[in-house]
XYZ file of C-alpha atoms in Angstrom:
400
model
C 42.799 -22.832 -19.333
C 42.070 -25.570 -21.661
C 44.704 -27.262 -23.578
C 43.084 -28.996 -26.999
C 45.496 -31.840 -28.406
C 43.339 -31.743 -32.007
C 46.684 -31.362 -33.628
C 48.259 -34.693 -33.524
C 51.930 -33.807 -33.908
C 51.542 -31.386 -30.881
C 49.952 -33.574 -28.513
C 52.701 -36.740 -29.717
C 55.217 -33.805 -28.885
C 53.910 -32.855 -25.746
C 53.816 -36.832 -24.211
C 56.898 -37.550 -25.813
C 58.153 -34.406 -24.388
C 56.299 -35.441 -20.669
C 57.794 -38.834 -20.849
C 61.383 -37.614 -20.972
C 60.430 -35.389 -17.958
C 58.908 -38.339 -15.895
C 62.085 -40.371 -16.511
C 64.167 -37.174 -15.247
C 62.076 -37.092 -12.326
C 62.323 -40.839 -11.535
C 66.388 -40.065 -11.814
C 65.810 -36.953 -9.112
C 63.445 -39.334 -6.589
C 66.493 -41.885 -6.792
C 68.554 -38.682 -6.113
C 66.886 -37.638 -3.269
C 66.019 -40.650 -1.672
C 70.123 -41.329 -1.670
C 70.777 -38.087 -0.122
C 68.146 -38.996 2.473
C 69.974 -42.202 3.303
C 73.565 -41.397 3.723
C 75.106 -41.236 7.262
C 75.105 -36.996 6.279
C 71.547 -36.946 5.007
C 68.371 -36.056 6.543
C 70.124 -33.079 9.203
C 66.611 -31.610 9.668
C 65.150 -34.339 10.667
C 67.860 -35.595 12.702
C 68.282 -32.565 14.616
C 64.612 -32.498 15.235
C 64.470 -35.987 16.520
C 67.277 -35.676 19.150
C 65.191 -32.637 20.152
C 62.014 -34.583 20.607
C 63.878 -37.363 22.806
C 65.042 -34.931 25.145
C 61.926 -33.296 25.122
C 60.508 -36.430 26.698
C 62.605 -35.797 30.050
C 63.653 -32.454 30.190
C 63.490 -28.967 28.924
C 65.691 -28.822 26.073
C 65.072 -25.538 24.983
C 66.324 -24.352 28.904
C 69.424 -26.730 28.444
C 70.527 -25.386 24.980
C 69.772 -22.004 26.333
C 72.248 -22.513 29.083
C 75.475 -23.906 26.490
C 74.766 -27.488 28.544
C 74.884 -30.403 26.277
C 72.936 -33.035 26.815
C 74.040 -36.938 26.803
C 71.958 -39.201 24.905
C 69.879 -41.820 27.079
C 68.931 -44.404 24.655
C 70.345 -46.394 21.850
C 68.275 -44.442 19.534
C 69.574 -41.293 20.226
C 73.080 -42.585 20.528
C 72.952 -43.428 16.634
C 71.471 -40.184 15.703
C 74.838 -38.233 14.518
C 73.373 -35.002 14.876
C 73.260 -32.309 17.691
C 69.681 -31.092 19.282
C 68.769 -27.693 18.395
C 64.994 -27.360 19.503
C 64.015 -24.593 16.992
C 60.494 -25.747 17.398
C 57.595 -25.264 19.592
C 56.854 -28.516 22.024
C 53.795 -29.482 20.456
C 55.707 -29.845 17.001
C 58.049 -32.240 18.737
C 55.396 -34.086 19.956
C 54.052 -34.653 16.527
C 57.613 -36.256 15.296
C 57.392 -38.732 18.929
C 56.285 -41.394 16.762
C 59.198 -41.675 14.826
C 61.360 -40.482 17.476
C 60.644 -44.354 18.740
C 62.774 -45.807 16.116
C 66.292 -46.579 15.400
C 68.052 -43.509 14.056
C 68.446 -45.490 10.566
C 65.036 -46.770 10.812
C 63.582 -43.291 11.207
C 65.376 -41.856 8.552
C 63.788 -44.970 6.177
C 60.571 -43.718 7.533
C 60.293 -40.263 7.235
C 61.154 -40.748 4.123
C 58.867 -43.133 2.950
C 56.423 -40.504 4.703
C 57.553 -37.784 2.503
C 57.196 -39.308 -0.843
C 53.512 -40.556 0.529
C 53.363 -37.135 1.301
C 54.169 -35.778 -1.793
C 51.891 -38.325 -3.855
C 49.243 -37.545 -1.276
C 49.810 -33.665 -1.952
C 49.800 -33.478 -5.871
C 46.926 -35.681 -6.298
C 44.533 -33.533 -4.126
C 46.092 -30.328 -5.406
C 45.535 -31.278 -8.853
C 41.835 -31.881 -8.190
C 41.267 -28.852 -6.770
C 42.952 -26.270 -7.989
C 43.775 -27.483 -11.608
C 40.672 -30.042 -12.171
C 39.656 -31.563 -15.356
C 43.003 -31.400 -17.196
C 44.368 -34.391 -19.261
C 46.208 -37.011 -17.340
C 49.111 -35.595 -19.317
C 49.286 -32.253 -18.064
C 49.426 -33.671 -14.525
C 52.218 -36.065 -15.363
C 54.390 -33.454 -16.321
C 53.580 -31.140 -13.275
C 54.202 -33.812 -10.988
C 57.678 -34.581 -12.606
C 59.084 -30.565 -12.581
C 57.934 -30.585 -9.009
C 59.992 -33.529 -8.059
C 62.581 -32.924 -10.654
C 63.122 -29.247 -8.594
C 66.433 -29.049 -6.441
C 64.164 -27.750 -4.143
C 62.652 -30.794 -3.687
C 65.252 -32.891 -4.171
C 66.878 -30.550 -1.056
C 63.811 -31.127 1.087
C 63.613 -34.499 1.210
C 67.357 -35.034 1.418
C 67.254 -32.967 4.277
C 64.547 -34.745 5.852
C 62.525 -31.061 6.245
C 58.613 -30.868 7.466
C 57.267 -28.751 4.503
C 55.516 -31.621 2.396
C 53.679 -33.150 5.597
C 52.614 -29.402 5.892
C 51.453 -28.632 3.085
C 49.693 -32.655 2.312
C 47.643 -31.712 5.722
C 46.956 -28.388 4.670
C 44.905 -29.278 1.471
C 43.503 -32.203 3.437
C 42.352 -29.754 6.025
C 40.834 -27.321 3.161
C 39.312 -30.088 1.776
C 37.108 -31.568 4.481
C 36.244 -28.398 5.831
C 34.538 -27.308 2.761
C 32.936 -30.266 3.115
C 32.087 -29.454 6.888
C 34.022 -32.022 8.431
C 35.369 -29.363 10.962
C 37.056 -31.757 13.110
C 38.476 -33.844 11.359
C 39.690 -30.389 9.315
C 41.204 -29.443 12.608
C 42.663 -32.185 13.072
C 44.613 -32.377 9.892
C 45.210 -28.398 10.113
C 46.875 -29.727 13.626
C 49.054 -31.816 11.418
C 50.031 -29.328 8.904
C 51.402 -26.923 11.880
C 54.215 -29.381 12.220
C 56.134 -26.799 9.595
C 54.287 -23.995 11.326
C 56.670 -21.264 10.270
C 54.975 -21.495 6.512
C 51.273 -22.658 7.233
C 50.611 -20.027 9.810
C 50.937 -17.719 7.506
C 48.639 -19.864 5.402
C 45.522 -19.578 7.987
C 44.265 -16.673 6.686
C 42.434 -18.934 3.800
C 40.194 -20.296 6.532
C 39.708 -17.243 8.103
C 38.731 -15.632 4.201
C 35.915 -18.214 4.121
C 34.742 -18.085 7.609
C 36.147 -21.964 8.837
C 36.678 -21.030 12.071
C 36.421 -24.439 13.839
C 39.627 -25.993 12.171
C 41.776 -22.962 13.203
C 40.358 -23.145 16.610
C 40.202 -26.861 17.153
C 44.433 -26.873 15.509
C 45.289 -24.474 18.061
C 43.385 -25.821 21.025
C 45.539 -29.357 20.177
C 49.021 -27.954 20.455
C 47.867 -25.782 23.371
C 46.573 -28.953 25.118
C 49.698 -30.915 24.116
C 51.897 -27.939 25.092
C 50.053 -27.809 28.627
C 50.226 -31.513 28.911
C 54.344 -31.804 28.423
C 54.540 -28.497 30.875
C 53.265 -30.062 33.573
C 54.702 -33.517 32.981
C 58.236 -31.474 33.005
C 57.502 -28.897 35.862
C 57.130 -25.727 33.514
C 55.398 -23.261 32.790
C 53.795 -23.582 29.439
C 53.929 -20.242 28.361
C 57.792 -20.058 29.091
C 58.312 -23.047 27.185
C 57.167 -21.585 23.995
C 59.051 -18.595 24.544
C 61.906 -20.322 25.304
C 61.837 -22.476 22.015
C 60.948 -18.780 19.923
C 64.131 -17.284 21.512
C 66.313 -20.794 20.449
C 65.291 -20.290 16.873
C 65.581 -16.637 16.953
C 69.296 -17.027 18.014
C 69.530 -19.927 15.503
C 67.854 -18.460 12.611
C 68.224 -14.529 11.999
C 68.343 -14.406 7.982
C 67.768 -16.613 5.134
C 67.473 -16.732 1.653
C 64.702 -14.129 0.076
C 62.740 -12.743 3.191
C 62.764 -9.331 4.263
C 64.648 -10.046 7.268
C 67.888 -11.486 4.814
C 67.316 -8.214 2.432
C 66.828 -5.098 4.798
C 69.703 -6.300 6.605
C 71.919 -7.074 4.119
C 71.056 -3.295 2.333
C 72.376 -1.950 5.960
C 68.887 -0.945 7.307
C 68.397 0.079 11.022
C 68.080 -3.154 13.171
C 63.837 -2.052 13.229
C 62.852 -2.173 9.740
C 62.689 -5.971 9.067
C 60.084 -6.427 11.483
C 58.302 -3.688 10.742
C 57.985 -4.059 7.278
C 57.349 -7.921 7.786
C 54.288 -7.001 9.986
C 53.374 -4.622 7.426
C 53.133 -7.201 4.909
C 51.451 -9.754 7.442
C 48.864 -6.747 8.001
C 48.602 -6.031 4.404
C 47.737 -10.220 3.576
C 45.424 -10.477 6.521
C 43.101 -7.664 5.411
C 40.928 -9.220 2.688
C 40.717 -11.975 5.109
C 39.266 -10.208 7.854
C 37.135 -8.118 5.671
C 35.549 -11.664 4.740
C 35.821 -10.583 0.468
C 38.565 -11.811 -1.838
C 38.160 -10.632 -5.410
C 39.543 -14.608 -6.045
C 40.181 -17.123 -3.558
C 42.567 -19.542 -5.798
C 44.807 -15.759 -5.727
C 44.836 -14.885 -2.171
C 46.090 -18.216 -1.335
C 48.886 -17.753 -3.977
C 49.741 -14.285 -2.718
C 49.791 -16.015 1.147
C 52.086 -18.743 0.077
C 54.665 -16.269 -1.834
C 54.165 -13.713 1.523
C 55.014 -16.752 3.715
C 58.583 -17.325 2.718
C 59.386 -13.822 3.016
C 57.320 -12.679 6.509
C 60.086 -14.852 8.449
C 63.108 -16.910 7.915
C 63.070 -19.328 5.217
C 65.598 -21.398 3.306
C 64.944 -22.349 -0.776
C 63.570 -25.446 0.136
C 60.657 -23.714 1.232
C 59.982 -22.585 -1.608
C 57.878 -25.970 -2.907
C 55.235 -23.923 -1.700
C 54.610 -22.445 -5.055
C 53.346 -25.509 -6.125
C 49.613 -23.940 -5.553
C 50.663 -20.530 -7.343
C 52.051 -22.670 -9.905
C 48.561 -24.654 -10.664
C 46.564 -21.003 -10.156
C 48.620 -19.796 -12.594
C 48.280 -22.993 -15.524
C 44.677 -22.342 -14.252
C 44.402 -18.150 -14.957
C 46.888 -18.248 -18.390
C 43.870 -17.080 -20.613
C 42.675 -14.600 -17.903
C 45.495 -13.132 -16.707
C 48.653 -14.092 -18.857
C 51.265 -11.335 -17.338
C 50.653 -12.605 -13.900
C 51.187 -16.430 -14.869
C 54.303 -15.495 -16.880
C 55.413 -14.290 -13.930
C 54.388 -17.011 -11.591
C 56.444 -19.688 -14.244
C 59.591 -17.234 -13.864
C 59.501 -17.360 -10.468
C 58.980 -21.149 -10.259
C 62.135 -21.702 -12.709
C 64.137 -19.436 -10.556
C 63.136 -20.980 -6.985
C 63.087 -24.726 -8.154
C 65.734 -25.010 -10.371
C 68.586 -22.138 -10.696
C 69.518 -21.217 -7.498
C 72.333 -22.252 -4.917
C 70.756 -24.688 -2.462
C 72.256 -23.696 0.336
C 72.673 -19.965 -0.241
C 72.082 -17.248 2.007
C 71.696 -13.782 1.101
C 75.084 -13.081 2.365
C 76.533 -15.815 0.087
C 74.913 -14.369 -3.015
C 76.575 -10.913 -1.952
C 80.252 -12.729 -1.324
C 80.332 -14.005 -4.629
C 79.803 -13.156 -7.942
C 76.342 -13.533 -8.554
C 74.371 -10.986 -6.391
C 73.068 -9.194 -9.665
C 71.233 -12.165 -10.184
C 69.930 -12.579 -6.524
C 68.759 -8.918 -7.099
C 66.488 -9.807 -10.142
C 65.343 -12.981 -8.698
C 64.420 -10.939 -5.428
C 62.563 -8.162 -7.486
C 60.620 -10.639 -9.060
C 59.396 -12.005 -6.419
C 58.163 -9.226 -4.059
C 56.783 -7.726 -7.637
C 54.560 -11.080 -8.137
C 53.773 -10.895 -4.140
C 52.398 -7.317 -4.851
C 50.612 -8.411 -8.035
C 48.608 -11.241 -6.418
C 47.699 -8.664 -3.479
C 46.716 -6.196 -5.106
C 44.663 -8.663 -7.538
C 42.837 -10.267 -4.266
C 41.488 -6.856 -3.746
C 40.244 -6.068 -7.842
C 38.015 -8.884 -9.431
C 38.860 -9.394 -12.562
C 36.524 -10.418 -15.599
C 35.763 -13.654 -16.118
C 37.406 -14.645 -12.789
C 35.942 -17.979 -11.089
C 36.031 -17.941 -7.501
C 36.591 -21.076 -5.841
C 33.365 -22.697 -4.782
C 33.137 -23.078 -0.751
């Protein structure tokens, strides 16, 4: 899409228009960054910490198994106000080790300085590649309705994982197109800190035939996850199970996934898998087939099918930033797709309950609403499927 600014008193409308947003957005970053740093903020992160101390003595995924809860040994923990639930594998604990090092307040400071890096980091390579060329002004205002969104806002008051994720992600894209494969791996290792969204990512590699990354991502946490099994007496492969069963117990349903809706329409106890390895089946196909009718699409149809495959919250959903720049990208191609992209963006980022479950929706007076907002989005998943199989004219694929 190009945008021309010949008429003056447009474009003086449009950057007065973007400089109200980027004041509203430097309101929301005080916002979050306030939420982050009150003795109640940043629960994710907390939680996860606690879980990667004990993880450097014990099992914790065993102890929390068993209903035994465990003392804190250090200072640092001691400060942490949060209880341990290890919901993640052991080598995503390892990556948080660093800050795990800290004092509880101290970390907190950090990881969120890390997550507005992160976020800086994230828009600025996303911007080059998948919305290039644009005026400096079109980017400002992106930038400010992504960290305007209460799903950011959310994230990074919760201290959540998602933004290192997906800043690693495009950094792992990035140098493996350029054939750096392992330093690609490396950073794809990175990214599988939130591995419950950019697993379901991975099929981009696979699309274009980057096999080393996904290999040389997955050999790291199976080398890390070997390496704290035998420092703790275990058996690596139990270990992992034993942290999949913790956050199975911990997490059954969330917000939009299929696992929330089929069970809250009373559907047998079978169909939310099977229709979420339907789906998974259904997104992996034009990646193993090695054809994509648009790559800049499948990778918009992965990140709407990854908050829906498993368990995920709303402040997941800052995921769509990448559908959201495909689709200011396609609006002269394909303008019924983008429309719907926006809508969906508006809805996720902006006018929804932040901690709502699909449950809570149904309690209270708004589940109309959480119907339409659910249709559209499993409509715009099926759209951007179906339109990674069907080239359409005047499509450009992204180059490789």
């Amino acid at each position: 899409m190009t945008i021309s600014f010949d008429d003056r008193g447009r474009a003086m409308a449009f950057k007065t228009l973007t400089i109200l947003l980027m004041l509203m957005a430097a309101v929301s970053v005080a916002r979050g960054c306030r939420s982050a740093l009150v003795p109640s903020g940043s629960l994710d992160l907390g939680v996860s910490l606690k879980s990667a101390q004990q993880l450097q003595r014990e099992n914790p995924y065993q102890r929390h198994l068993s209903g035994r809860a465990a003392q804190p040994d250090s200072p640092h923990e001691r400060l942490n106000p949060f209880q341990a639930q290890p919901v993640q594998v052991p080598s995503a604990l390892m990556l948080l080790w660093p800050y795990s090092f800290l004092p509880w307040p101290w970390a907190k400071l950090a990881w969120l300085i890390s997550n507005l890096a992160f976020t800086a980091g994230l828009l600025v390579l996303a911007f080059r590649r998948f919305l290039p060329g644009r005026p400096l002004w079109v980017y400002a205002a992106v930038a400010s309705l992504f960290v305007m969104s209460v799903t950011w806002r959310n994230l990074v008051g919760n201290g959540q994982h998602l933004l290192a994720g997906l800043f690693f992600l495009v950094v792992a894209i990035e140098l493996a197109d350029r054939d750096r494969r392992v330093l690609a791996g490396i950073a794809l290792a990175c990214a599988l800190l939130k591995y419950s969204v950019i697993f379901f990512l991975l099929p981009y590699f696979v699309l274009k035939r980057q096999w080393a990354p996904v290999a040389i991502a997955f050999g790291a946490h199976g080398l890390m996850t070997a390496a704290i099994a035998l420092r703790l007496g275990e058996d690596p492969v139990s270990l992992v199970g034993q942290s999949l069963r913790v956050a199975a117990d911990l997490r059954a349903a969330g917000y939009l996934d299929l696992f929330a809706l089929l069970n809250g329409f009373g559907a047998p106890a079978a169909a939310a898998p099977v229709a979420a390895l339907i789906l998974w089946a259904v997104s992996l196909w034009p990646a193993i087939r090695g054809r994509a009718a648009d790559r800049d699409l499948y990778l918009a149809g992965l990140c709407f099918a990854s908050t829906v495959i498993i368990y995920h919250r709303p402040y997941d959903f800052i995921v769509l930033l990448v559908p959201l720049l495909v689709a200011i990208q396609r609006w002269q191609i394909s303008r019924l797709l983008s429309a719907l992209i926006f809508l969906n963006v508006l809805m996720s980022w902006f006018l929804y309950q932040p901690a709502a479950t699909y449950t809570q929706w149904l309690e209270g007076r708004s589940s109309a609403y959480y119907h339409a907002v659910a249709l559209l989005w499993y409509v715009t998943l099926a759209m951007l499927l179906y339109k990674s199989f069907v080239r359409e004219g005047g499509v450009q694929r992204t180059p490789t």
